[in-house]
Every structure is written in structure tokens, then in C-alpha cells.
Coordinates of C-alpha atoms and ligand atoms in Angstrom, one line a residue:
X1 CA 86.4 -1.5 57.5
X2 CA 85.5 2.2 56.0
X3 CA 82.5 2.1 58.4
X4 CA 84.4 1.2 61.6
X5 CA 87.5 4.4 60.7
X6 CA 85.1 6.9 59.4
X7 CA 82.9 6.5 62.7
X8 CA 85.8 7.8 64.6
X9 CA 86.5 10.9 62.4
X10 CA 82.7 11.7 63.0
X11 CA 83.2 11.3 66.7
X12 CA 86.7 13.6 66.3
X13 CA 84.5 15.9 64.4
X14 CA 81.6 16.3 67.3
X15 CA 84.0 17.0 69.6
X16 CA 85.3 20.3 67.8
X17 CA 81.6 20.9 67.4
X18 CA 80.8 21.1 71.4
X19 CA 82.6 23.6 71.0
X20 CA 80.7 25.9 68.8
X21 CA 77.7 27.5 71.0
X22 CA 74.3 28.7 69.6
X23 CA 70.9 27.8 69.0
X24 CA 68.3 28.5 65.4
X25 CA 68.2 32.2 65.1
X26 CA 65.9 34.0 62.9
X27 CA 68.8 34.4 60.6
X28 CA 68.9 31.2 59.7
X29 CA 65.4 30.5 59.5
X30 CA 65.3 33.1 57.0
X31 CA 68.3 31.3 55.3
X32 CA 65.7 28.4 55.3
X33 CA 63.2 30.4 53.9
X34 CA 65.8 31.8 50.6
X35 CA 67.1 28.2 50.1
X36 CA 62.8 27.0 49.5
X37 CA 62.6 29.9 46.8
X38 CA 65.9 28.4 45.0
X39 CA 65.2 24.9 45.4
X40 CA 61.1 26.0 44.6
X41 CA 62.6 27.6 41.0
X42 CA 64.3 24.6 40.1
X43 CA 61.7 21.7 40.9
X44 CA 59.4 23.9 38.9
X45 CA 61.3 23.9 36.5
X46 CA 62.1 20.2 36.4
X47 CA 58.5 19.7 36.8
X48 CA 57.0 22.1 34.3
X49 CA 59.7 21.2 31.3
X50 CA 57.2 17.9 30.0
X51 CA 55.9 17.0 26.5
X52 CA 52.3 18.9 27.0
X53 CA 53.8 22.1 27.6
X54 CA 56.7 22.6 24.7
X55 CA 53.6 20.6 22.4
X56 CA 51.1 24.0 22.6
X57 CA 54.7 26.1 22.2
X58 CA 54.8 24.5 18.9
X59 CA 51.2 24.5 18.0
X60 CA 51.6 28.5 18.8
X61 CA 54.4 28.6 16.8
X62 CA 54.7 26.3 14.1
X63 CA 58.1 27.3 11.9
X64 CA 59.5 26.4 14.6
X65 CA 58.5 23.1 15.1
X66 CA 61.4 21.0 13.5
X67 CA 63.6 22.2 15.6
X68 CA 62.0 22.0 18.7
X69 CA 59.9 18.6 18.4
X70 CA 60.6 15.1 20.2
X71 CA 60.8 16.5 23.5
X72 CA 59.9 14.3 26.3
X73 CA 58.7 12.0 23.6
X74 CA 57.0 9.9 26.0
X75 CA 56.0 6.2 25.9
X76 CA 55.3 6.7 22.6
X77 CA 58.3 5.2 20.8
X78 CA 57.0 5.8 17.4
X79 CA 58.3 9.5 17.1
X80 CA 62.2 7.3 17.2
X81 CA 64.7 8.3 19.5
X82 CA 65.0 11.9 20.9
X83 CA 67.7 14.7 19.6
X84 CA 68.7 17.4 21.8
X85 CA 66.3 20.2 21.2
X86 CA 66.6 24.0 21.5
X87 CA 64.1 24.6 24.7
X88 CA 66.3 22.1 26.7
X89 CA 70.0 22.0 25.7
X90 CA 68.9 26.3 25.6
X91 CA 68.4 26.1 29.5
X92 CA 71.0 23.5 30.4
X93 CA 73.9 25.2 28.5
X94 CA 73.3 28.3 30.1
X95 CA 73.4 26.9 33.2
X96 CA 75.9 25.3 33.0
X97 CA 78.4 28.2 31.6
X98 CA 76.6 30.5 34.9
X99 CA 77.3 27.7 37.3
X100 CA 81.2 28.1 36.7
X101 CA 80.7 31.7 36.8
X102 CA 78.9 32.1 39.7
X103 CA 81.3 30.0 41.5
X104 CA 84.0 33.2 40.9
X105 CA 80.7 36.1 41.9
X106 CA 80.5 33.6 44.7
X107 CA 84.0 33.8 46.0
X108 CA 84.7 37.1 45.7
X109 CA 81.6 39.2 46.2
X110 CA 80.1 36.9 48.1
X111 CA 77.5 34.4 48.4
X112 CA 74.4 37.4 49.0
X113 CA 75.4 38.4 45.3
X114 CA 74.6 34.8 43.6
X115 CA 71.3 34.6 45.0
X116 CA 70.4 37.8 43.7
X117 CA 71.4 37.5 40.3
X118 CA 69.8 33.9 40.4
X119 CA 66.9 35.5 41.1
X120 CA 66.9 38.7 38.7
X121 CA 67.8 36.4 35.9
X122 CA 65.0 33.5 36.7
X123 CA 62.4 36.7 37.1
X124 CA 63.3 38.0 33.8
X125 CA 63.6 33.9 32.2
X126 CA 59.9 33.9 33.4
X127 CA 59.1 37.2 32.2
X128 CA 60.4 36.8 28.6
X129 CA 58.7 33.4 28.7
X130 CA 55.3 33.8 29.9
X131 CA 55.0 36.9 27.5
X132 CA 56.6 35.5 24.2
X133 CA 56.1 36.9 21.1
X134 CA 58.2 34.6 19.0
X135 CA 60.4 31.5 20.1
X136 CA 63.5 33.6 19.9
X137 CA 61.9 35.0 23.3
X138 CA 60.9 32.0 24.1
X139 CA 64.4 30.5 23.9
X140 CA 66.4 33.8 25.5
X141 CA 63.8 33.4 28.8
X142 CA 65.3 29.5 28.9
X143 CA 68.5 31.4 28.7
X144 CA 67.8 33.6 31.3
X145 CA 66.4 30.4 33.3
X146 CA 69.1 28.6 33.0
X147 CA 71.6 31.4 34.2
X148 CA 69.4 31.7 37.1
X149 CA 69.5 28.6 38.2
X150 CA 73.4 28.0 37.4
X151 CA 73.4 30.6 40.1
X152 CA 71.0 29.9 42.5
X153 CA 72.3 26.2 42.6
X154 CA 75.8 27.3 43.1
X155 CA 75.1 30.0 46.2
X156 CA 72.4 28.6 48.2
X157 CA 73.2 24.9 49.0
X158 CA 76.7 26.7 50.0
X159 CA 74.9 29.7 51.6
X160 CA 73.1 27.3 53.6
X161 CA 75.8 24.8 55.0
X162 CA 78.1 28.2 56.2
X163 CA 75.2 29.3 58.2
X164 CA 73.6 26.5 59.7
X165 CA 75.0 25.4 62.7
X166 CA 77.4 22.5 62.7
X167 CA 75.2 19.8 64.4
X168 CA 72.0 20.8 62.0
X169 CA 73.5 21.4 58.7
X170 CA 72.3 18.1 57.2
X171 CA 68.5 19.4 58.2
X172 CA 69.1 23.6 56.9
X173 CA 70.7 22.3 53.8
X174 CA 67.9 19.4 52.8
X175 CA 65.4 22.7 53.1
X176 CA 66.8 23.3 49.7
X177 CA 66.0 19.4 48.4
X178 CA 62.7 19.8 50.2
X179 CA 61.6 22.9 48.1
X180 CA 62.7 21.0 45.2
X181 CA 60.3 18.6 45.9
X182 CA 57.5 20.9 46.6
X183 CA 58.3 22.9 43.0
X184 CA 58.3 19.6 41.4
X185 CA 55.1 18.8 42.7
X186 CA 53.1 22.5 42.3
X187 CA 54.8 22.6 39.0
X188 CA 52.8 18.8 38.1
X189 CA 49.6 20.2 39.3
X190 CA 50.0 24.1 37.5
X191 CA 51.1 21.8 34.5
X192 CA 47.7 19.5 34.6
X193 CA 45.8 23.2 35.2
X194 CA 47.3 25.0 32.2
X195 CA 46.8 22.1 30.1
X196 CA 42.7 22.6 30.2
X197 CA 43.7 25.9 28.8
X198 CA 45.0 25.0 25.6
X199 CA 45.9 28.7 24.2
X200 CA 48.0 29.7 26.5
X201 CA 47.8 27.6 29.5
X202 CA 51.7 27.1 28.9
X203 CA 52.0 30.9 29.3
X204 CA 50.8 29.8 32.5
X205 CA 53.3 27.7 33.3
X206 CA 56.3 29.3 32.6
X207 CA 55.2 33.2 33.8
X208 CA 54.7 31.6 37.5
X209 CA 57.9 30.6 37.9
X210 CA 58.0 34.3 38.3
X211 CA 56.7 34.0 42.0
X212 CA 59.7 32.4 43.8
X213 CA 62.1 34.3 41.7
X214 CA 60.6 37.4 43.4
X215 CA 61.0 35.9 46.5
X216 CA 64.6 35.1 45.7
X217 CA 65.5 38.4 44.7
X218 CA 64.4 39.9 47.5
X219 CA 66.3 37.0 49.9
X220 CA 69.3 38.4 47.7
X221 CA 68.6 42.1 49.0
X222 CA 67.9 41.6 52.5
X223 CA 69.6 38.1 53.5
X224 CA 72.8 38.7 56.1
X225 CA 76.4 37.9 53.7
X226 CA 77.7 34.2 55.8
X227 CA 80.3 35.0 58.4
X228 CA 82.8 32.7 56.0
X229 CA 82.7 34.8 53.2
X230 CA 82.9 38.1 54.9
X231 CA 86.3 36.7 56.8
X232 CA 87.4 35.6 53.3
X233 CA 87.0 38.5 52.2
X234 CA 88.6 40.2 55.1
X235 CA 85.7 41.9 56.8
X236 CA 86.4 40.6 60.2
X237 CA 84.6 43.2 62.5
X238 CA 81.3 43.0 60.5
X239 CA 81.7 38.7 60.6
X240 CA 82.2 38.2 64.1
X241 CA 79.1 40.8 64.7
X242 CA 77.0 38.3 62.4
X243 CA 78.7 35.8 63.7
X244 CA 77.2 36.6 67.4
X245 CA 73.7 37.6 65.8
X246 CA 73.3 34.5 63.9
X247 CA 74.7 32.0 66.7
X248 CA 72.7 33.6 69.2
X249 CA 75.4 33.9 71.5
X250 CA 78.6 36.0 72.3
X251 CA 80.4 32.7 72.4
X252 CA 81.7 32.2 68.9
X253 CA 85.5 32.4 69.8
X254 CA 85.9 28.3 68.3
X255 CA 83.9 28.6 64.9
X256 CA 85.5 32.6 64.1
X257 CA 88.8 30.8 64.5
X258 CA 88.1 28.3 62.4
X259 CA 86.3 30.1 59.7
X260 CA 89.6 32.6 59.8
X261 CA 92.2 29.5 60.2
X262 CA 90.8 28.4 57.1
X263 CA 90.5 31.6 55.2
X264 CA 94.3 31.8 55.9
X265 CA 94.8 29.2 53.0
X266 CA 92.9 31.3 50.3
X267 CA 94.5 31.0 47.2
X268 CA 95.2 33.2 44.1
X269 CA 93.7 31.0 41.7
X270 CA 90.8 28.5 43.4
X271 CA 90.2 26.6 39.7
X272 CA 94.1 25.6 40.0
X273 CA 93.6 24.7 43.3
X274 CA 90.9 22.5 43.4
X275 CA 92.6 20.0 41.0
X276 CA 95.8 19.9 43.6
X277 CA 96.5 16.6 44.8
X278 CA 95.4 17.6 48.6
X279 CA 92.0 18.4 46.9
X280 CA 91.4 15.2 44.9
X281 CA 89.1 13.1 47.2
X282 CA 86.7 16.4 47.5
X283 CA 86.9 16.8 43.9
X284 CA 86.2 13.3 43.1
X285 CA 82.9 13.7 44.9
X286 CA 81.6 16.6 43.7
X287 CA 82.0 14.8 40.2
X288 CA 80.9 11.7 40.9
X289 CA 78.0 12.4 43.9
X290 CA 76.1 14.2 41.3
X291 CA 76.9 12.0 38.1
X292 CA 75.3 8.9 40.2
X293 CA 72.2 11.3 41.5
X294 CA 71.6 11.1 38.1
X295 CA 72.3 7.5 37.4
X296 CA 70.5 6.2 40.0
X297 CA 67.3 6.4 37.2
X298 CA 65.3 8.9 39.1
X299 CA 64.1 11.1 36.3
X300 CA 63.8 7.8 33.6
X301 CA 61.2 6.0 36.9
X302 CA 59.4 8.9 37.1
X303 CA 59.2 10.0 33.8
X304 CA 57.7 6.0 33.3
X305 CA 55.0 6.7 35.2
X306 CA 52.2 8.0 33.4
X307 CA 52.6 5.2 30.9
X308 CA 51.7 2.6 34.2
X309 CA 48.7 5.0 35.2
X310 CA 47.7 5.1 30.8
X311 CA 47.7 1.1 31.7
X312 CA 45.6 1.5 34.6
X313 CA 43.1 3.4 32.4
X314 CA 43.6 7.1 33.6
X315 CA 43.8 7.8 30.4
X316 CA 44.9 12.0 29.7
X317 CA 44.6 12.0 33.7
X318 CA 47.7 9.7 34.1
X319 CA 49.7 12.7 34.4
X320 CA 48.0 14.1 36.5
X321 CA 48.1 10.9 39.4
X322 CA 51.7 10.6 38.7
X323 CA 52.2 14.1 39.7
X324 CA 50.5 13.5 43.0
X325 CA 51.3 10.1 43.9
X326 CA 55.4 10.0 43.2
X327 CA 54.9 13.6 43.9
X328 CA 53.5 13.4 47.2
X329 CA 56.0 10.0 48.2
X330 CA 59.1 12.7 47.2
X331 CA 57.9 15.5 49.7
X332 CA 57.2 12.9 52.4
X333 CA 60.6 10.7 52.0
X334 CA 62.4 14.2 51.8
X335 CA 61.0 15.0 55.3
X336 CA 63.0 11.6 56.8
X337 CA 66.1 12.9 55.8
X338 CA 65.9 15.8 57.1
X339 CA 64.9 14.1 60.7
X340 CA 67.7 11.8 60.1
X341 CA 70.4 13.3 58.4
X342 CA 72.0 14.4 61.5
X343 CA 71.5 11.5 63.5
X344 CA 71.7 8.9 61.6
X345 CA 74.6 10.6 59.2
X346 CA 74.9 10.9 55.5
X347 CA 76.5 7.1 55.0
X348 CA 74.0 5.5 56.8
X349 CA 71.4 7.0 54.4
X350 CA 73.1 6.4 51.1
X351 CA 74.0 2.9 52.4
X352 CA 70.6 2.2 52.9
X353 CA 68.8 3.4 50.2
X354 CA 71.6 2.0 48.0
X355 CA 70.1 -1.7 49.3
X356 CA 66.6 -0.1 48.9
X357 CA 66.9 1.2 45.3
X358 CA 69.0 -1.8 44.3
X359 CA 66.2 -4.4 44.8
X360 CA 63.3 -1.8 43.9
X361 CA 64.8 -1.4 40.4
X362 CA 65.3 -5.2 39.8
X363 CA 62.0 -6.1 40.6
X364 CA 60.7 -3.7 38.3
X365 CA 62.8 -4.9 35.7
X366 CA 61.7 -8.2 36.3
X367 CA 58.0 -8.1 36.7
X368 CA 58.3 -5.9 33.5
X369 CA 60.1 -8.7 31.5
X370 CA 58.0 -11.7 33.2
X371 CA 54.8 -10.0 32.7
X372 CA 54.2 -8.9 29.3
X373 CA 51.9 -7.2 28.3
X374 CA 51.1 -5.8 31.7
X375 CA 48.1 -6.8 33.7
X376 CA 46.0 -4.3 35.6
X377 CA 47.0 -6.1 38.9
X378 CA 50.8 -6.2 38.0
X379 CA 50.8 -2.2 36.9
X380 CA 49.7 -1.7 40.9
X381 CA 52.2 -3.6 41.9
X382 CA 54.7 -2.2 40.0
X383 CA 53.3 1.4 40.8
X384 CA 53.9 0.7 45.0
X385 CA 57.3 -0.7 44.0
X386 CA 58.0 2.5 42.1
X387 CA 57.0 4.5 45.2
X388 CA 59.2 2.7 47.1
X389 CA 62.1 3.5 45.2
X390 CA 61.3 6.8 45.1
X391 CA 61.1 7.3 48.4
X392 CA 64.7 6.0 49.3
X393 CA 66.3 8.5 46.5
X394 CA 64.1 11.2 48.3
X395 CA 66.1 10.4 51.5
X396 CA 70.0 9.4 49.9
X397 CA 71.0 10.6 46.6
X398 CA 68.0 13.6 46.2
X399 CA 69.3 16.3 49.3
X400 CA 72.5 14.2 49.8
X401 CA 73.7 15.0 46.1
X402 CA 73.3 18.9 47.1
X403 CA 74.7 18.5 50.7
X404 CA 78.0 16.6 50.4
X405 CA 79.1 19.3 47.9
X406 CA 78.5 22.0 49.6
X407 CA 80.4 20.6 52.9
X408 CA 83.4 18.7 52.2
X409 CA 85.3 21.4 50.4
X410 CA 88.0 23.8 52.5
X411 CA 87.3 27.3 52.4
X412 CA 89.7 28.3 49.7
X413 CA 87.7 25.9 46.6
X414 CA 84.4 25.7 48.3
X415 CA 82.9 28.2 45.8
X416 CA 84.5 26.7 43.1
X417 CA 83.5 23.1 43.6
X418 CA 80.2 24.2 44.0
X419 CA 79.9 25.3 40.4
X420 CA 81.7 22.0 39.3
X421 CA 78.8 19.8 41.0
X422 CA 75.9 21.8 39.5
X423 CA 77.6 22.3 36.3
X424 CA 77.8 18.3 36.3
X425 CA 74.7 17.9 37.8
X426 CA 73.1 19.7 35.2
X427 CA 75.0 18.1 32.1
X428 CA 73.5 14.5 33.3
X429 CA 70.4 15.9 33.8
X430 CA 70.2 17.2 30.2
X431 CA 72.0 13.9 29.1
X432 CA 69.5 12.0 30.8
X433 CA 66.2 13.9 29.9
X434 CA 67.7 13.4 26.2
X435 CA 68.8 9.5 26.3
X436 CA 66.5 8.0 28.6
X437 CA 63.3 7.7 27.0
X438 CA 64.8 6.4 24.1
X439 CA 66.8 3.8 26.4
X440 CA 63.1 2.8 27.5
X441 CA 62.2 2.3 24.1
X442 CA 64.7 0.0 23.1
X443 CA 66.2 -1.4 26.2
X444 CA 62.4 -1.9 28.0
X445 CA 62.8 -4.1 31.1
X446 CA 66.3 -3.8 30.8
X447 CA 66.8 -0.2 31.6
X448 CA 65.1 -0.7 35.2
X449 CA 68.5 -3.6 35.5
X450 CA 71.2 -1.1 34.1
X451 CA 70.3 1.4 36.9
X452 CA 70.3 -1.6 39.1
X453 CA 73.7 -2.0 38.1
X454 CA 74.7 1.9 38.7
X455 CA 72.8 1.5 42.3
X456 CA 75.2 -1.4 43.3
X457 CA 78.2 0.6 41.7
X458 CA 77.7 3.7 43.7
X459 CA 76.6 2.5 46.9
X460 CA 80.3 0.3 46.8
X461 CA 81.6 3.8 46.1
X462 CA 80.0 5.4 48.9
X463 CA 81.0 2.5 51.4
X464 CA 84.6 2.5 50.8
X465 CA 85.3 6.5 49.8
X466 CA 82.9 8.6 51.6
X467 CA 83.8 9.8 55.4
X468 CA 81.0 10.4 57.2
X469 CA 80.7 14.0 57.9
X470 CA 77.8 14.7 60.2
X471 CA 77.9 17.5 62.7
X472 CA 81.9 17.9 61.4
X473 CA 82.4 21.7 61.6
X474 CA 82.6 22.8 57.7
X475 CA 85.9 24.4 58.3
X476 CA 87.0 21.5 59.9
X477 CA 86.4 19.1 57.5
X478 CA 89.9 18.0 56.5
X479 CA 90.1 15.9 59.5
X480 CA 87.9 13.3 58.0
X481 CA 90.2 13.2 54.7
X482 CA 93.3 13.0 56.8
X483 CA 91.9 9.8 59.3
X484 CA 90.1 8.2 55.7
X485 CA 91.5 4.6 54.4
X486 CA 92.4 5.5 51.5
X487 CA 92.2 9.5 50.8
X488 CA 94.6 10.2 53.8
X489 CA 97.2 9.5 51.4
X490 CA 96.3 12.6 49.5
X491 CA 95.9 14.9 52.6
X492 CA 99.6 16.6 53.8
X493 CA 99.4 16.0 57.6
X494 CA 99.6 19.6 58.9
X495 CA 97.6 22.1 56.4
X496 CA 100.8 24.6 54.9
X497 CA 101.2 27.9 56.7
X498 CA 99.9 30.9 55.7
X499 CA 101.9 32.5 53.0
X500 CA 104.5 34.8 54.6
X501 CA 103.2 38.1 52.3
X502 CA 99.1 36.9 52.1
X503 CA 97.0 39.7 53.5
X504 CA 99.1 41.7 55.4
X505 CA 97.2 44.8 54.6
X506 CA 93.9 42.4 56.3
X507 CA 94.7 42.9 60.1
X508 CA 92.3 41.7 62.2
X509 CA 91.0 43.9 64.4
X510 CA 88.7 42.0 66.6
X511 CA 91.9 39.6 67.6
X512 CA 94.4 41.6 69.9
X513 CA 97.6 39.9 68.3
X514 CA 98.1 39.8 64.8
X515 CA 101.7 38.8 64.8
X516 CA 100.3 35.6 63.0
X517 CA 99.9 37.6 59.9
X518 CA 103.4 39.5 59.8
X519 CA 105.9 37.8 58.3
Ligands
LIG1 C1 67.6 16.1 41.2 C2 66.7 16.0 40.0 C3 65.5 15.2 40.4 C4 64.9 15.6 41.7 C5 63.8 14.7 42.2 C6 67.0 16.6 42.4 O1 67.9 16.6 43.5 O2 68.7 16.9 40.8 O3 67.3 15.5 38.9 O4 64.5 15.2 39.4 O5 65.9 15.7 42.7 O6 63.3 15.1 43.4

């Protein structure tokens, strides 16, 4: 029933989008090329924050050691259950506090501005980190990480769906997923480097993080401002010019409309806004798409692992071959959705790897509990099954947890919903990193069946309350609330007029009528 509706509001959707002329500019390539240093700083980061590294931290600086031990405890369930430590709840809490205040830098100095303070602050984070003298500095880099990446996770996924065109959106914004892959994976193998350097190998690891926050910074300085937020910000001459260079073309009459329809709705205060009824279906998604990223048991498969390849007798290496295998099976799988994304649509992917990840996860939970201990043979097995699931989150709930959020919103909250998904995005990433190996300890087999469960949950979710929105013009996205089942009862049918007094003093001067702004 929810397939059958939303496939005509994608249809409705295309249509508007014929409209919009263009083809891929250098603009937006180099919007590509901004989003990989963003998305490159935070897989790193995800990739370098392991046991080995924070274990030499300690080593080099022992006082501090009770307050910083039991992260990433690993499979070894003797050192109890894990408590939140400084180095990580340090990095999540400030990026979760930036991600909320980017969202207002974002909105009203514009999207240019976030990148470049996410990438100032991750340059300095590094800085302060690789050259520690004491854990305070240690601690005020994570700081200075996490405030980078509470911006650069707020501004580019958005940066990146308001300049791609409408019909390759899905494929510009994945870039960003992509280049989370890649950091995760050159983070695994720096990581595995540093680590035969037992000094300061972790010095290492955290000072070339350093590399694509100069990158980003420099994106920041030289990157073109999106044509949305200079119209919502009432620059209209300089937006329709950008609008031409970046489309390629001189016919961008539909989308500047659009973009400046919508921007008619900007409201005083978006944080009030966004929790008005006629915003509730986006707002439930931008809570619950990355709550169930998280649930879906990514980090807790991965992070299990290295205790398969131990099994197999890889010994210290283990690491190592997890990096590259579920590593490797991430980049690839990433590089589907990005081919599909926009043929296919975002439902068909979730809806599929929902079945995918569903089975892989109870077959791992129930080898696990038929066959213990592990046998040699059954670990392989249990390995491929592993890559298999990975490889259907690298195509859903991976780029699609960054996309949906940055698309479904109106102009007016965009910015603001933005910070909401990474801010929850990155509480159930620290929630997760905290509780799950501790689940794994005590709940064994079982924990591969309660994300089983979560799987089933979400991908019921996704059937019956997500709209498809491929090649849906982002300032046109309303139309597939209005025409859904069940959220149309939230949508007013016509969007409210522009107030009588907003923006008078904003005339356009690119249109040769602006009665519609008088009162
Ligand atoms: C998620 C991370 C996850 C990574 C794996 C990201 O989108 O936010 O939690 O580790 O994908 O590729």
C-alpha cells in the first residue's frame, strides 16, 4: 500500500524535475571533492578511536589511567563492563553541543562558514593531539575534534544535497558516506602502522587526521556559498549568477523559483519551527533514521571481528585483516548505492537490505549459539556472513542515514534538522561504542538476534513511513508528505503565504515584479 502511493509522489516529483536544466559542473565536483575531506575526518576518526591506540596514551601517561581505561575493551570480557571514559564521551559531547550550533552558523552565515570552522577546529583537534604534552591536551584536541566534526557533519551532507542536481543527489551526497568509508579504512591500516611504533606511533595516528582537515579548510575558503542559502539570506543577484555557473546553463528560471518560493517561509525562530505539527514527519526521521543506523549493530559486527580472525589464528594481525576485509566490503558496497540510489530510490535500498541484514544477523546468532566453541570452518563461515551484512548497511542505512536528513526538510528548518540528526547520530554512536561490547559479553549469540529484532523494526518503519524521494526537487519536497498515507494528515494543503511584513527591505532584483513581496 505505502509502496504503490509513494511511487506516484516520486513520479509527481520527476516531473517538477524536468524541469530543472543542467549537467555536472566543476562546481559540484569540487562539492564532491569537500564532502570526501568531511566524510575522510570522520571515518578516521571512527576508525582510529580502538583499544591499541588510547592503550600506549595510557602507557605514556599513567596518572591518568583510571580515568581513561576500559576503552574498547575488546573480547576480552575480564576487564567487566565498560564506563564512559574521558577520550570518548570528551569527543562526543563536543560534538554534539557544535552540531546544534552549527545548525544556527549554518542558517544564517551560511553553509561555506560550517565547513570551515569544521575544518579549523579538526586541524587544531589534530594539532593539540598529535603533539600532547599531557592528557589535558590530549583531551582539549578530542574537544576540538569533536567540534569539528559536529560541524562538518552538519554543513556538508546539507551543502551537498543543495548543490547537486535534483536527479543525482542520492549519488553527490553518498560521496560523503563513501569518504567515510575510505577514512575508516586508511585510518585501520595507519592504526596497524603506528602500532609497530610503540612510543609514539599513536602520535601518529591522531596528528594525520591533520591532512583532510587541511583540505577542508581550504574547501571552506574557496568553495562557492549554495544558491539556497544565498536566496535565504536574500542575496538574490549573486544566487541566480551561481545558480547559472553551477547548473551549467542560463536555464534555471524553475529551481531559482523554487529555492525563493521556499525561502518565503523562513521563519524567526527555526528550533520552534521544526517541532510544528506540519514538520513532524521530517522530524521524526531525522530522529529515528539515525537512531536505527545505529541499531542496525554495525559498529558491535564490526567491532566482533578481530575476535573471529584471533579464532582463525591471526593472532595480533587480526586487526589488521579485519581492517581490510570488512574494510574493503564497506568501500565496495558503498559504490552500489551510489550507482543505485537514483535509480533504484532510497526505499528500494532500505527495503532490501532490511531483508538482507535481517537474515545475516540471525544466522550469526545462531551458528554462534549452535556451534560452541567455534570451529575454524564455522569462524569462515561466519566471517563471509559478516561481509555480507556489511555490505547491505554500506548500501541502506550507511549513506542513506546522511542523505534522507539532509533532503526531506523545507528550506526554513533544514539547517536545524541537520544538527538534530548528527547530534543523535552521534549520542548512539557514543552509546553504542560504550554498551555494546559489554552486551557481547553477557548477551553472546543473543546480541547478533536483538539487532535482528531492530532490523525487522526499522525496515516496517521504513515501508509504511518513508516517501520515496528520489530525483524530488529538495525545495519541493513537501509534495511527497502531502500525497503520504499517513503524514498527509500533518501537512496543511497549500504551504501559508508569505508573511505580509517578511523581507520587504529584500526585493528581488533579478525578478521584474516584486509586488509578491509588498503587502
Ligand atoms: C556511521 C558509523 C559507521 C560507519 C560505517 C557511518 O555512516 O555513522 O557509525 O561506523 O557508517 O561505515
Amino acid at each position: 500500500m505505502a509502496g504503490r502511493r509513494t511511487r506516484g509522489v516520486a513520479n509527481g516529483g520527476g516531473l517538477r524535475a524536468e524541469l530543472y536544466k543542467g549537467r555536472t559542473t566543476s562546481y559540484v565536483i569540487l562539492a564532491c571533492i569537500v564532502a570526501a575531506c568531511g566524510g575522510l575526518i570522520y571515518g578516521y576518526e571512527i576508525g582510529i578511536s580502538g583499544k591499541a591506540r588510547f592503550s600506549s596514551i595510557y602507557r605514556e601517561f599513567p596518572s591518568s589511567y583510571h580515568r581513561c581505561y576500559a576503552i574498547h575493551a575488546g573480547h576480552d570480557c575480564s576487564n567487566g563492563a565498560q564506563r564512559p571514559t574521558t577520550l570518548t564521551s570528551s569527543f562526543y559531547l563536543a560534538g554534539i553541543a557544535a552540531s546544534l550550533l552549527a545548525s544556527h552558523v549554518t542558517k544564517i552565515y551560511g553553509r561555506r562558514l560550517s565547513i570551515l570552522c569544521g575544518g579549523l577546529c579538526s586541524l587544531v583537534g589534530a594539532v593539540l593531539s598529535g603533539a600532547a604534552q599531557n592528557l589535558a591536551m590530549i583531551i582539549l584536541g578530542r574537544i576540538m575534534h569533536g567540534i569539528g566534526h559536529g560541524f562538518g557533519n552538519q554543513a556538508v551532507p546539507l551543502y551537498l544535497s543543495e548543490m547537486a542536481p535534483a536527479k543525482i543527489r542520492g549519488a553527490l551526497n553518498i560521496m560523503f558516506q563513501l569518504a567515510i568509508t575510505i577514512g575508516i579504512l586508511w585510518a585501520n591500516l595507519i592504526n596497524y602502522g603506528s602500532l609497530q611504533i610503540p612510543d609514539w606511533g599513536w602520535r601518529l595516528s591522531f596528528g594525520l587526521a591533520g591532512v583532510p582537515a587541511i583540505l577542508m579548510t581550504m574547501g571552506g575558503f574557496f568553495l562557492p556559498e549554495t544558491p539556497n542559502s544565498l536566496i535565504e539570506r536574500g542575496r538574490y543577484e549573486e544566487a541566480r549568477r551561481l545558480l547559472t555557473k553551477v547548473r551549467g546553463t542560463e536555464e534555471v528560471d524553475a529551481e531559482y523559483e523554487d529555492i525563493k518560493e521556499a525561502s518565503e517561509l523562513a521563519v524567526a525562530n527555526p528550533f520552534k519551527a521544526i517541532f510544528q505539527r506540519k514538520n513532524r514527519p521530517q522530524l521524526v526521521m531525522a530522529t529515528m533514521i539515525p537512531f536505527f543506523q545505529q541499531f542496525t549493530g554495525i559498529n558491535a559486527t564490526i567491532f566482533y571481528v578481530p575476535v573471529l580472525f584471533q579464532k582463525l589464528g591471526f593472532g595480533t594481525d587480526a586487526s589488521l585483516y579485519t581492517a581490510v576485509i570488512t574494510g574493503a566490503v564497506n568501500v565496495m558496497a558503498t559504490l552500489v548505492a551510489i550507482t543505485f540510489v537514483d535509480k533504484w530510490g532510497r526505499r528500494a535500498l532500505f527495503l532490501e537490505a532490511g531483508v538482507q541484514m535481517f537474515v545475516t544477523q540471525v544466522a550469526i546468532g545462531l551458528i554462534l549459539a549452535i556451534i560452541t566453541p567455534l570451529t575454524k570452518s564455522s569462524a569462515v563461515i561466519v566471517l563471509i556472513v559478516i561481509c555480507i551484512y556489511v555490505s547491505s548497511f554500506a548500501w541502506s542505512y550507511g549513506p542513506l542515514g546522511w542523505l534522507i536528513p539532509s533532503e526531506i526538510f523545507t528550506l526554513e528548518t533544514r539547517s536545524v534538522a541537520q544538527g538534530i540528526n548528527v547530534a543523535v547520530n552521534f549520542l548512539f554512536t557514543f552509546v553504542s561504542a560504550q554498551a555494546f561490547p559489554a552486551m557481547l559479553c553477557h548477551m553472546t549469540y543473543g546480541i547478533f538476534l536483538f539487532f535482528a529484532a531492530w532490523v525487522l523494526a526499522m525496515s516496517l518503519f521504513i515501508y509504511f513511513f518513508l516517501p520515496e524521494t528520489k530525483s524530488v526537487p529538495i525545495e519541493k519536497m513537501t509534495s511527497v508528505w502531502r500525497r503520504h498515507w499517513y503524514w498527509k494528515r500533518f501537512i496543511p494543503d497549500e504551504d501559508p503565504p508569505a508573511l505580509p511584513s517578511y523581507r520587504q527591505d529584500r526585493k528581488d532584483p533579478t525578478l521584474s515584479n516584486n509586488l509578491k513581496f509588498q503587502e
